[in-house]
Amino acid sequence: MASLQACIAVARAPPLSHSPCLALLARALRPIRCTLRPQVRFLSGDMAMDWSFNWTAQGVSFRRGEMRFRVSLKEEASVDAKDQRVGAKAIPKLMLVSDLDNTMVDHLDKSHTGLLRFNNLWAAEYAHNSLLVFSTGRSLEKYTQLRTQFPLLTPALCIFSVGTEICYGANMEPDQDWVNYLNEGWNQAVVLEEVKRLNLRLQDDSEIRPHKVSCQIDKKDATEIIDTLSKRLKDRGLNVKLIFSHGIDLDVLPKGAGKGEALAFLLQKMRREGSAPQETLVCGDSGNDIELFEVEGVNGVIVGGAMEELRQWYDINGKHSSRLHLAKERCASGIVEAIGELSLGPHLSPFDRMNSNGIQPAVKASEKGQLTPSGVAQREVVEFNTFFTKWMNGEVPNNPESFQRLTSVIASGSTMVYPWGVEQSLLQSVTSAQSKHGLTKDKKIRVWIDCIQEQELANGVLMVTWHSWQMSEGWCLAGTERKGYFATAILREKEGTPNGVEWLRVHETPRKS
Amino acid sequence: MEFKGSPRLLIVSDLDHTMVEHGDHDNKSLLRFGALWQSEFNHDSLLVYSTGRSPKMFADLRREVPLLTAGIAILSCGTEIFYGDTMTKDHGWIDIISKGWNRAAVEEVAEEMNLKYQCDSEQRPHKVSFHVRKEESVHTMPTLLAKLLEKGLDIKLIYSGGLDLDVLPRAAGKGQALRYLLQKLKAEGRVPQQTLVCGDSGNDQELFSVDNVCGVIVANAKDELLQWHADQVGDKSHIFVATENCAAGIIEAMKHFGLEPNVSPRDRTVPLSVHDKLVPKADAGAAAREVVEYLLLTEQWLRGDISASEEVFRRLKFGLAKDSSRVCAWGTIDSPHKEIENLQAQYGSQRGKVFHMWADRVRSMKLSDDSWLVRFDKWERSDAGLTCVLTSAVLQSNVEFPNGLCWKLIHETWLKGYEGSAPVRK
């Protein structure tokens, strides 16, 4: 037997616990010798348990009806923490679930100010204890395209194609559970047939997904088409729902699908894992976001510039809810506004606190009790970068006292490795920037920080890693002028500094493009 | 100078034919010395080069051979002193040697005597250099000296290698520069505990005459220096004539004078993968040792110089923390614990080729009792050329491992001018 793979996924069996599964596995594998190293996942109904076993043997693959066996073999038993568990950290303080087009992303704002402001706030105050989720009608392909055009952060998870696909982490691993659930009462081929029968115009290929069929219809025919199609699909034994939005898009989805359902599914999963967020904020601007607002227990923001259909819904259903906010500001700025109005946490980013009036300090933990002790290094990283950039852009006053904000947090003897391959004293290179106030005022630089993580190495010594992105104003499509860097810094507690930490070492490498 | 205290050991060495053996393309002894210095001395000792080479020729040499970065570089026959990684020039020294010096006057006399200049890069503000054949030197030198003295200059002539003639201010020179440095260190309260000077030719004589130093004349030294040594009367036990060439002779001298430790990681008879005692807690030197040893072991693995045993590979793999991460110089992030599998497959891939890896500027900083930040340059010479990666690494205590440490984070950036490329994966 050559090295084949054995796969196990129990789709709809009663919950299996660890030992019976192993026994089953051992029995199945005894006559053969197994190897290789795929993933072990025991999926049962709505439950996902992931286990990796490490030993070397020789693998085999076999199928039995709907059960596929996949076994992962390494050298020691370990729980693979990164894949299907939603909340990898402890209980998230806030889970922010946002639509993209015209909610997080403002297609009219070429300066990306709102989005950058949000990114800045998120990295400084929320990245260490909260979850960012994008929920979009876009498919993976169109989402990837959007990412090259706008400065979007990397979310913990992404819900695509109007809640029909849930993907985790940087590798976009799909949630198999969700797939199995959506398969009930759905048949894509049948839907396509009926859509064709009615002569409806299909959207691009990338918008036709395993659990979603999208077409475009005229607003005036909408009601009639929706009624007819619904009936026809019901007659054919399917259990679907139809969503009309933006005055033109019609999506046909499994009944169980939808942005709201996907969110509810996630929350349920998290509750079972004991990692449900303390607060949830959903953000939207159009018809297919209504379901998000209707999920139990969530807060919501309808951003400025939202579509008619959502405003109507708000007037009827949402006006009196203390958990719902109709923002004045557009898009991502509206989200920031809502965080403040709904008291979900800090809403003043370093970006907003540093302007031509000087630097306003962050709200201290003792004052509001909202800031957790960890996360100070992350805030320091974001503040430092923000202030430095604003200094070069001439967006903060040119006075030596405020420049001290930078020099006072650098430990003596600390060094930095710059991405162009030079190592310098950190203090010296920052000091030399003092005379460069306003150097980039005619072509301002915009910087944002993504994937920021902090780890305590020892008492009072912190290691922070992040991805930083830099672009000049006027950057647009294709992102050719966007530069990315991987950074690592070591910081240490020090009294008397703005965030209680000082810098020991920074190291940056250009990201492979 | 990076290190601020009183050096445990100060080594002042000439370069060509002393630290650097030009006949050895493998640069074996230079690498042996380098590994010893980086793992045991860089954190509290001072390495000084004293060479006739000009700044340009010095930079060239560093590209040709695996030469360590020195704390201080005394170049151009002791007429230029540069400090640290940034090569900051010492202006106080310039003031001293400018007295009684007039470059234009030297050029005039040279014109008169029709002397042959060395190339441009060797002509420096306080050094004028010529080529004079051995048989002519007997006549040329006294004449030149007389003429320059007539002009009121306070100069000296140094003839070495049977060809090179340098005209320098009398206050300058390798010996004077060293005395000046030692005085400076003394004034700063940083007197070295031990000083070892190393040379091979005429212009190194002065080094050996400085007070309170030990000296080594390498086995391949020139006649003029050996003769000078033979001619010295009185107690010359502070000078050791080595039996080995170049840097190997320097290591030999360290053994002779009892300067410890003096066994290079490259010379250890007990393989690196085996450790003879458990280190209870990582100390100041452990992080540096771990860096040097890890690189060395990697080199040996790729060259096939060491057995392809599980044991060796274990040492490499499990020295990396399971959750270790690395930002690679070519701009991606990977997990070293997993990526090491690629290394395993490459055993012996560099056998028979020019291939060396070495660490330079290894500096470790204690972050806590259990964690260290180490900064170093990782150099690699291979068929593809010479590349260097500026590296930051965080190491954490782990008593199971040879130096009591395991690697947690590695962050790399190509050194400007020495960029390589991402490895090709099948």
GROMACS .gro file of C-alpha atoms in nm, chain B residues 52 120 191-192 202 309 342 401:
model
    8
  565GLY     CA    1   4.860   4.891   0.669
  633ASP     CA    2   4.540   5.581  -0.527
  704VAL     CA    3   4.228   4.911   3.131
  705PRO     CA    4   4.227   4.567   2.968
  715GLY     CA    5   5.819   4.488   0.966
  822SER     CA    6   2.253   1.087   1.270
  855ASN     CA    7   1.373   2.098   0.490
  914PHE     CA    8   1.940   2.173   2.593
   0.00000   0.00000   0.00000
